[in-house]
Amino acid sequence: MRPRPRRGGAAVSIAVSLIALTAGLAAPSAAAADGGARPSASAVTAAEDGAARAVAGSLSDRGWSARVREAALGSREVPVTDLAARADDGLHGVLKDADRRILAAKGLAPDTGSLLRLRLGADSMRAALAAGRTPWVAAAGSDEDAATVTAYDSRGRAHTLDARTAPRHPVYVIDIDGSKALSAGLDVLDRELARQGLTSATARPSTRAAGAGFWTTRINQVRLSDDEEPWIKGDAEIYTLVTGFGQDGKVRVDPVDMPYLDNDGVTYSPNQILVNWSLYKYDLADAVMMEDDGSTNYQELAKAIASVLLTVVDQGVYIPLVNAVLDALPDSWWTDDPDYVDSWYTLAQGDTGTRYGARGNGWMTLEPYFVEQF
């Protein structure tokens, strides 16, 4: 049984934070009101913003503030909901509620666990934080084109910050665990696509691979262009949708997680399998690379893709599917997430060397790779 938390001044600040969070989560954003963003994006942003205000208000308690400071300086990301569970029931309840709302907005199961994370906005803020300056708290949000960021102090006051230049004042950023969310989301996407008939669990191995193994296309190196993201944004969460015609002649979509691809402007050498050719009828497949900035609802994504790809019929020759995948996304999805990164048309089993994306935003160095059976 954990000890009861200290109350006093913190009780007032958390009570105020509870009121602020309730107001923030109940009110739709302007983007949602005018139809400019998906409901899931608005719900995630509102939950993050409410959690940011709650955490900011709680920092008026010096003991709690010191614990958060120590955690933020000692770790790249702090599971703030779990940290609050050991400090204050009121704040923990607020953050758990925000977590529930985020999971629902992203189409993830309640047992996925807490997604909320707290991190320091920039390394340049470490000295001021270590010196004891009380930080402000801001939500990461999902709009990479935003010119400003709103941060809250422990008195509930809002401060407008430049999104492109990190402030001198230390800022905690409330974000979600992108890797955890993406991993769970791709499982949802895979199951939903299978339910819609876009992956074939009974696909038989290709005669090229039967009894010995199978041929794949492996990524030796990959690099994306620098897009100058705002300081408040965390690492990118990249995944690729590989599409083609399965052995049964139906369109299939295979999601591929790329958890290492954190930053643009960096060359990664993952040696990752991108295409398993034993699953495909033709010696050609397409790849659409996407980025989840936090608000993707994976059930909605799967349904949107299925609504278009299920109408594509095998005509005995390969049909590129990149445009069909992109056309499947409603116009509102292009406002925030998921971001379209780049696409590769007609990848072949024998491709060797560097292939540049159609959008010009990235390249991959590929090679055929045979996977032996034991």
CSV table of C-alpha atoms in Angstrom, one decimal:
chain,number,residue,atom,x,y,z
A,1,MET,CA,0.0,0.0,0.0
A,2,ARG,CA,1.7,3.2,-1.1
A,3,PRO,CA,1.9,6.2,1.3
A,4,ARG,CA,-0.7,8.9,1.1
A,5,PRO,CA,0.6,12.0,-0.7
A,6,ARG,CA,1.2,15.3,0.9
A,7,ARG,CA,-1.6,17.8,0.3
A,8,GLY,CA,-1.6,21.4,1.3
A,9,GLY,CA,-0.8,23.8,-1.6
A,10,ALA,CA,-0.8,21.0,-4.2
A,11,ALA,CA,-4.4,20.2,-3.5
A,12,VAL,CA,-5.6,23.7,-4.7
A,13,SER,CA,-3.4,23.6,-7.8
A,14,ILE,CA,-4.6,20.1,-8.8
A,15,ALA,CA,-8.3,21.1,-8.2
A,16,VAL,CA,-7.8,24.0,-10.5
A,17,SER,CA,-6.1,21.7,-13.0
A,18,LEU,CA,-9.0,19.3,-12.9
A,19,ILE,CA,-11.4,22.0,-13.8
A,20,ALA,CA,-9.1,23.2,-16.6
A,21,LEU,CA,-8.7,19.7,-18.0
A,22,THR,CA,-12.4,19.1,-17.9
A,23,ALA,CA,-13.0,22.3,-19.8
A,24,GLY,CA,-10.3,21.5,-22.3
A,25,LEU,CA,-11.4,18.0,-23.1
A,26,ALA,CA,-15.1,18.9,-23.4
A,27,ALA,CA,-14.6,21.8,-25.8
A,28,PRO,CA,-13.9,21.0,-29.5
A,29,SER,CA,-11.0,22.8,-31.1
A,30,ALA,CA,-11.6,25.4,-33.8
A,31,ALA,CA,-10.2,23.0,-36.4
A,32,ALA,CA,-12.8,20.4,-35.5
A,33,ALA,CA,-15.6,22.9,-35.5
A,34,ASP,CA,-14.9,24.0,-39.1
A,35,GLY,CA,-14.2,20.5,-40.3
A,36,GLY,CA,-10.5,21.2,-41.0
A,37,ALA,CA,-9.1,18.3,-38.9
A,38,ARG,CA,-10.1,14.7,-38.1
A,39,PRO,CA,-12.1,14.2,-34.9
A,40,SER,CA,-9.3,11.9,-33.7
A,41,ALA,CA,-6.7,14.6,-34.1
A,42,SER,CA,-8.9,17.1,-32.2
A,43,ALA,CA,-9.5,14.6,-29.4
A,44,VAL,CA,-5.8,13.7,-29.0
A,45,THR,CA,-4.8,17.4,-29.1
A,46,ALA,CA,-7.5,18.3,-26.5
A,47,ALA,CA,-6.4,15.5,-24.2
A,48,GLU,CA,-2.7,16.5,-24.4
A,49,ASP,CA,-3.5,20.1,-23.8
A,50,GLY,CA,-5.7,19.4,-20.8
A,51,ALA,CA,-3.0,17.1,-19.4
A,52,ALA,CA,-0.4,19.8,-19.9
A,53,ARG,CA,-2.5,22.3,-17.9
A,54,ALA,CA,-3.0,19.8,-15.1
A,55,VAL,CA,0.7,19.0,-14.9
A,56,ALA,CA,1.6,22.7,-15.0
A,57,GLY,CA,-0.8,23.5,-12.1
A,58,SER,CA,0.7,20.6,-10.0
A,59,LEU,CA,4.2,22.1,-10.2
A,60,SER,CA,3.3,24.6,-7.5
A,61,ASP,CA,4.0,21.8,-5.1
A,62,ARG,CA,7.8,22.0,-4.6
A,63,GLY,CA,8.3,18.4,-3.6
A,64,TRP,CA,6.4,17.1,-6.6
A,65,SER,CA,8.1,19.6,-8.9
A,66,ALA,CA,11.5,18.4,-7.7
A,67,ARG,CA,10.5,14.8,-8.5
A,68,VAL,CA,9.4,15.7,-12.0
A,69,ARG,CA,12.6,17.7,-12.5
A,70,GLU,CA,14.8,14.9,-11.5
A,71,ALA,CA,13.0,12.5,-13.7
A,72,ALA,CA,13.1,14.8,-16.7
A,73,LEU,CA,16.8,15.5,-16.3
A,74,GLY,CA,17.5,11.8,-15.9
A,75,SER,CA,15.5,10.4,-18.8
A,76,ARG,CA,14.6,11.3,-22.3
A,77,GLU,CA,10.9,10.6,-21.7
A,78,VAL,CA,9.1,10.3,-18.4
A,79,PRO,CA,5.9,8.1,-18.1
A,80,VAL,CA,4.1,10.9,-16.3
A,81,THR,CA,0.9,9.0,-15.6
A,82,ASP,CA,2.9,6.3,-13.7
A,83,LEU,CA,5.0,8.9,-12.0
A,84,ALA,CA,1.9,10.7,-10.7
A,85,ALA,CA,0.4,7.4,-9.4
A,86,ARG,CA,3.1,7.4,-6.8
A,87,ALA,CA,2.5,11.0,-5.8
A,88,ASP,CA,-1.1,12.3,-6.0
A,89,ASP,CA,-4.4,10.5,-6.6
A,90,GLY,CA,-6.0,13.6,-8.0
A,91,LEU,CA,-3.4,14.3,-10.8
A,92,HIS,CA,-3.1,10.6,-11.5
A,93,GLY,CA,-6.9,10.4,-12.1
A,94,VAL,CA,-6.7,13.3,-14.5
A,95,LEU,CA,-3.9,11.8,-16.5
A,96,LYS,CA,-5.5,8.4,-16.6
A,97,ASP,CA,-8.6,10.0,-18.0
A,98,ALA,CA,-6.6,11.8,-20.7
A,99,ASP,CA,-4.9,8.5,-21.5
A,100,ARG,CA,-8.3,6.8,-22.0
A,101,ARG,CA,-9.4,9.5,-24.3
A,102,ILE,CA,-6.2,9.3,-26.4
A,103,LEU,CA,-6.5,5.5,-26.7
A,104,ALA,CA,-10.1,5.8,-27.8
A,105,ALA,CA,-9.3,8.5,-30.3
A,106,LYS,CA,-6.5,6.4,-31.9
A,107,GLY,CA,-8.7,3.3,-32.1
A,108,LEU,CA,-6.5,1.4,-29.6
A,109,ALA,CA,-7.6,-1.1,-26.9
A,110,PRO,CA,-7.8,0.1,-23.3
A,111,ASP,CA,-5.2,-2.5,-22.3
A,112,THR,CA,-2.6,-0.9,-24.5
A,113,GLY,CA,-1.5,1.0,-21.3
A,114,SER,CA,-0.5,4.6,-20.7
A,115,LEU,CA,0.7,6.6,-23.7
A,116,LEU,CA,1.3,10.0,-22.0
A,117,ARG,CA,4.9,11.0,-21.7
A,118,LEU,CA,6.7,14.1,-20.4
A,119,ARG,CA,10.0,15.3,-21.8
A,120,LEU,CA,12.1,18.5,-21.8
A,121,GLY,CA,11.5,20.5,-24.9
A,122,ALA,CA,15.1,21.0,-25.9
A,123,ASP,CA,18.6,20.2,-24.5
A,124,SER,CA,19.3,24.0,-24.3
A,125,MET,CA,16.8,24.1,-21.5
A,126,ARG,CA,18.6,21.7,-19.2
A,127,ALA,CA,20.8,24.3,-17.4
A,128,ALA,CA,17.8,26.5,-16.4
A,129,LEU,CA,15.8,23.5,-15.3
A,130,ALA,CA,18.7,22.1,-13.2
A,131,ALA,CA,19.1,25.5,-11.6
A,132,GLY,CA,15.6,25.2,-10.2
A,133,ARG,CA,13.6,27.4,-12.6
A,134,THR,CA,10.0,26.3,-12.6
A,135,PRO,CA,9.1,25.1,-16.1
A,136,TRP,CA,6.1,25.8,-18.2
A,137,VAL,CA,4.2,22.9,-19.7
A,138,ALA,CA,3.0,22.6,-23.3
A,139,ALA,CA,1.2,19.9,-25.4
A,140,ALA,CA,3.1,18.6,-28.4
A,141,GLY,CA,0.0,18.7,-30.6
A,142,SER,CA,0.0,17.3,-34.2
A,143,ASP,CA,0.2,20.4,-36.4
A,144,GLU,CA,3.8,20.7,-37.7
A,145,ASP,CA,2.9,23.9,-39.5
A,146,ALA,CA,1.8,25.8,-36.4
A,147,ALA,CA,3.6,29.1,-36.0
A,148,THR,CA,3.2,29.3,-32.2
A,149,VAL,CA,3.0,27.0,-29.2
A,150,THR,CA,1.0,27.6,-26.0
A,151,ALA,CA,2.6,26.7,-22.7
A,152,TYR,CA,1.1,27.0,-19.2
A,153,ASP,CA,2.7,28.0,-15.9
A,154,SER,CA,1.9,26.8,-12.4
A,155,ARG,CA,-0.6,29.6,-12.0
A,156,GLY,CA,-2.6,28.6,-15.0
A,157,ARG,CA,-1.4,31.5,-17.2
A,158,ALA,CA,-0.9,30.8,-20.9
A,159,HIS,CA,2.4,31.9,-22.7
A,160,THR,CA,2.6,32.0,-26.5
A,161,LEU,CA,6.0,30.7,-27.8
A,162,ASP,CA,7.6,30.7,-31.2
A,163,ALA,CA,7.2,27.1,-32.7
A,164,ARG,CA,10.5,27.4,-34.6
A,165,THR,CA,12.8,28.8,-31.9
A,166,ALA,CA,13.1,27.1,-28.5
A,167,PRO,CA,12.6,29.6,-25.7
A,168,ARG,CA,15.2,30.1,-22.9
A,169,HIS,CA,12.6,29.3,-20.3
A,170,PRO,CA,12.5,25.5,-19.7
A,171,VAL,CA,9.3,23.8,-21.1
A,172,TYR,CA,8.0,20.3,-20.4
A,173,VAL,CA,6.3,18.8,-23.4
A,174,ILE,CA,3.4,16.5,-22.9
A,175,ASP,CA,3.4,14.0,-25.7
A,176,ILE,CA,2.5,10.4,-26.3
A,177,ASP,CA,4.8,7.4,-26.5
A,178,GLY,CA,4.9,7.2,-30.3
A,179,SER,CA,6.8,3.9,-30.6
A,180,LYS,CA,4.3,2.2,-28.3
A,181,ALA,CA,1.3,3.8,-30.0
A,182,LEU,CA,2.6,2.9,-33.5
A,183,SER,CA,3.4,-0.7,-32.5
A,184,ALA,CA,-0.1,-1.2,-31.1
A,185,GLY,CA,-1.7,0.8,-34.0
A,186,LEU,CA,0.0,-1.4,-36.7
A,187,ASP,CA,-1.4,-4.5,-34.9
A,188,VAL,CA,-4.9,-2.9,-35.1
A,189,LEU,CA,-4.3,-1.9,-38.8
A,190,ASP,CA,-3.1,-5.4,-39.7
A,191,ARG,CA,-6.1,-7.1,-38.0
A,192,GLU,CA,-8.6,-4.7,-39.5
A,193,LEU,CA,-7.1,-5.0,-43.0
A,194,ALA,CA,-7.3,-8.8,-42.6
A,195,ARG,CA,-10.9,-8.5,-41.6
A,196,GLN,CA,-11.6,-6.4,-44.7
A,197,GLY,CA,-9.9,-9.1,-46.8
A,198,LEU,CA,-6.7,-7.1,-47.7
A,199,THR,CA,-4.3,-9.6,-46.2
A,200,SER,CA,-4.5,-13.3,-46.9
A,201,ALA,CA,-3.7,-15.5,-43.9
A,202,THR,CA,-3.9,-18.5,-46.2
A,203,ALA,CA,-1.4,-17.2,-48.8
A,204,ARG,CA,0.6,-20.1,-50.1
A,205,PRO,CA,4.4,-19.8,-50.6
A,206,SER,CA,5.7,-18.9,-54.0
A,207,THR,CA,7.1,-21.8,-56.1
A,208,ARG,CA,10.3,-19.7,-56.1
A,209,ALA,CA,10.7,-20.2,-52.4
A,210,ALA,CA,8.8,-23.5,-51.6
A,211,GLY,CA,10.7,-25.9,-49.4
A,212,ALA,CA,13.8,-23.8,-49.1
A,213,GLY,CA,13.0,-20.4,-47.8
A,214,PHE,CA,11.8,-17.2,-49.5
A,215,TRP,CA,13.1,-14.1,-51.3
A,216,THR,CA,12.8,-10.7,-49.8
A,217,THR,CA,13.8,-7.1,-50.5
A,218,ARG,CA,16.0,-5.8,-47.7
A,219,ILE,CA,16.7,-2.1,-46.8
A,220,ASN,CA,20.4,-1.6,-46.3
A,221,GLN,CA,20.2,2.2,-45.9
A,222,VAL,CA,17.4,4.8,-45.8
A,223,ARG,CA,17.4,8.6,-45.4
A,224,LEU,CA,14.7,11.2,-45.4
A,225,SER,CA,15.2,14.9,-46.2
A,226,ASP,CA,15.3,17.5,-43.4
A,227,ASP,CA,11.9,19.1,-43.0
A,228,GLU,CA,12.8,21.5,-40.1
A,229,GLU,CA,10.2,20.3,-37.7
A,230,PRO,CA,9.3,22.6,-34.7
A,231,TRP,CA,11.3,22.2,-31.5
A,232,ILE,CA,8.3,20.9,-29.7
A,233,LYS,CA,7.9,17.8,-31.9
A,234,GLY,CA,9.6,14.6,-30.8
A,235,ASP,CA,11.0,11.8,-32.9
A,236,ALA,CA,9.2,10.8,-36.1
A,237,GLU,CA,7.2,7.6,-36.0
A,238,ILE,CA,7.6,6.1,-39.5
A,239,TYR,CA,5.9,3.1,-41.0
A,240,THR,CA,5.5,1.8,-44.6
A,241,LEU,CA,2.5,0.2,-46.3
A,242,VAL,CA,3.7,-2.4,-48.8
A,243,THR,CA,1.0,-3.1,-51.3
A,244,GLY,CA,0.6,-5.6,-54.2
A,245,PHE,CA,-1.5,-8.6,-55.3
A,246,GLY,CA,-1.4,-11.6,-53.0
A,247,GLN,CA,-1.1,-15.2,-54.2
A,248,ASP,CA,-4.9,-15.4,-54.2
A,249,GLY,CA,-5.1,-12.5,-56.7
A,250,LYS,CA,-6.5,-10.0,-54.2
A,251,VAL,CA,-4.9,-6.8,-53.2
A,252,ARG,CA,-3.0,-7.1,-49.9
A,253,VAL,CA,-1.4,-4.5,-47.6
A,254,ASP,CA,1.4,-5.3,-45.3
A,255,PRO,CA,2.3,-2.7,-42.7
A,256,VAL,CA,6.1,-2.4,-41.9
A,257,ASP,CA,7.2,-0.6,-38.7
A,258,MET,CA,10.4,1.4,-39.0
A,259,PRO,CA,11.0,2.4,-35.3
A,260,TYR,CA,14.6,3.4,-35.9
A,261,LEU,CA,13.8,6.1,-38.4
A,262,ASP,CA,13.6,8.9,-35.8
A,263,ASN,CA,15.0,11.9,-37.6
A,264,ASP,CA,15.2,13.4,-41.1
A,265,GLY,CA,18.6,14.2,-42.4
A,266,VAL,CA,20.2,11.1,-40.9
A,267,THR,CA,21.2,8.0,-42.8
A,268,TYR,CA,20.1,4.8,-41.1
A,269,SER,CA,21.5,1.3,-41.9
A,270,PRO,CA,18.7,-1.1,-40.6
A,271,ASN,CA,19.1,-4.2,-42.8
A,272,GLN,CA,15.4,-4.5,-42.5
A,273,ILE,CA,13.2,-6.7,-44.7
A,274,LEU,CA,10.7,-4.6,-46.5
A,275,VAL,CA,8.9,-7.0,-48.9
A,276,ASN,CA,8.4,-10.8,-48.5
A,277,TRP,CA,8.0,-11.9,-52.1
A,278,SER,CA,6.5,-15.3,-51.2
A,279,LEU,CA,3.3,-13.4,-50.3
A,280,TYR,CA,2.8,-11.8,-53.7
A,281,LYS,CA,1.6,-13.0,-57.1
A,282,TYR,CA,3.6,-10.6,-59.2
A,283,ASP,CA,7.3,-9.7,-59.1
A,284,LEU,CA,6.3,-6.1,-58.3
A,285,ALA,CA,5.0,-4.2,-55.2
A,286,ASP,CA,4.6,-0.6,-54.1
A,287,ALA,CA,5.5,1.1,-50.9
A,288,VAL,CA,3.9,4.1,-49.3
A,289,MET,CA,5.8,5.6,-46.3
A,290,MET,CA,3.8,7.5,-43.7
A,291,GLU,CA,4.5,9.3,-40.4
A,292,ASP,CA,2.2,9.2,-37.4
A,293,ASP,CA,2.6,12.4,-35.4
A,294,GLY,CA,0.2,11.2,-32.7
A,295,SER,CA,-3.4,11.4,-33.8
A,296,THR,CA,-3.8,8.6,-36.3
A,297,ASN,CA,-6.9,6.4,-35.7
A,298,TYR,CA,-5.8,3.1,-37.1
A,299,GLN,CA,-9.2,1.6,-37.4
A,300,GLU,CA,-10.3,4.6,-39.5
A,301,LEU,CA,-7.1,4.3,-41.6
A,302,ALA,CA,-7.7,0.6,-42.3
A,303,LYS,CA,-11.4,1.2,-43.3
A,304,ALA,CA,-10.4,4.2,-45.5
A,305,ILE,CA,-7.8,2.1,-47.4
A,306,ALA,CA,-10.1,-0.9,-47.7
A,307,SER,CA,-12.9,1.2,-49.1
A,308,VAL,CA,-10.8,1.9,-52.2
A,309,LEU,CA,-8.4,-1.1,-52.5
A,310,LEU,CA,-11.3,-3.6,-52.4
A,311,THR,CA,-12.5,-2.2,-55.7
A,312,VAL,CA,-9.2,-2.9,-57.4
A,313,VAL,CA,-9.4,-6.2,-59.4
A,314,ASP,CA,-6.5,-8.3,-60.6
A,315,GLN,CA,-6.5,-8.0,-64.4
A,316,GLY,CA,-3.7,-10.5,-65.0
A,317,VAL,CA,-1.0,-7.7,-65.1
A,318,TYR,CA,0.4,-5.7,-62.2
A,319,ILE,CA,-1.4,-2.4,-61.4
A,320,PRO,CA,0.5,0.2,-59.3
A,321,LEU,CA,-1.4,0.8,-56.1
A,322,VAL,CA,0.4,3.9,-54.6
A,323,ASN,CA,-2.2,6.3,-56.0
A,324,ALA,CA,-5.1,4.2,-54.8
A,325,VAL,CA,-3.7,4.2,-51.2
A,326,LEU,CA,-3.2,8.0,-51.3
A,327,ASP,CA,-6.7,8.5,-52.8
A,328,ALA,CA,-8.2,6.4,-50.1
A,329,LEU,CA,-7.2,9.0,-47.4
A,330,PRO,CA,-10.0,11.6,-46.9
A,331,ASP,CA,-9.0,15.2,-47.6
A,332,SER,CA,-9.2,16.0,-43.8
A,333,TRP,CA,-6.4,13.5,-43.1
A,334,TRP,CA,-3.9,15.7,-44.9
A,335,THR,CA,-4.5,18.6,-42.4
A,336,ASP,CA,-2.5,16.9,-39.7
A,337,ASP,CA,-1.8,13.2,-39.5
A,338,PRO,CA,-0.9,10.8,-40.9
A,339,ASP,CA,1.7,12.6,-42.9
A,340,TYR,CA,2.6,11.3,-46.3
A,341,VAL,CA,6.4,11.0,-46.4
A,342,ASP,CA,7.1,9.4,-49.8
A,343,SER,CA,6.3,6.5,-52.1
A,344,TRP,CA,8.1,3.9,-54.2
A,345,TYR,CA,6.4,2.5,-57.3
A,346,THR,CA,7.0,-1.0,-58.8
A,347,LEU,CA,9.7,-2.4,-56.5
A,348,ALA,CA,11.0,-5.6,-58.0
A,349,GLN,CA,12.5,-8.7,-56.3
A,350,GLY,CA,15.8,-8.1,-58.2
A,351,ASP,CA,16.1,-4.4,-57.3
A,352,THR,CA,19.6,-3.6,-56.2
A,353,GLY,CA,21.0,-0.2,-55.3
A,354,THR,CA,19.5,3.2,-54.4
A,355,ARG,CA,15.8,3.9,-55.2
A,356,TYR,CA,14.6,7.5,-54.7
A,357,GLY,CA,11.0,8.2,-53.6
A,358,ALA,CA,8.6,9.6,-56.1
A,359,ARG,CA,8.1,12.7,-53.9
A,360,GLY,CA,11.8,13.3,-53.7
A,361,ASN,CA,11.7,13.3,-49.9
A,362,GLY,CA,13.8,10.2,-49.3
A,363,TRP,CA,15.8,7.3,-50.7
A,364,MET,CA,16.4,3.6,-49.8
A,365,THR,CA,19.3,1.3,-50.8
A,366,LEU,CA,17.9,-2.1,-51.5
A,367,GLU,CA,19.1,-5.6,-52.3
A,368,PRO,CA,17.5,-9.0,-52.8
A,369,TYR,CA,17.9,-11.2,-49.7
A,370,PHE,CA,17.1,-14.9,-49.5
A,371,VAL,CA,15.8,-16.1,-46.1
A,372,GLU,CA,16.8,-19.7,-45.5
A,373,GLN,CA,14.5,-22.1,-43.7
A,374,PHE,CA,15.8,-24.0,-40.7
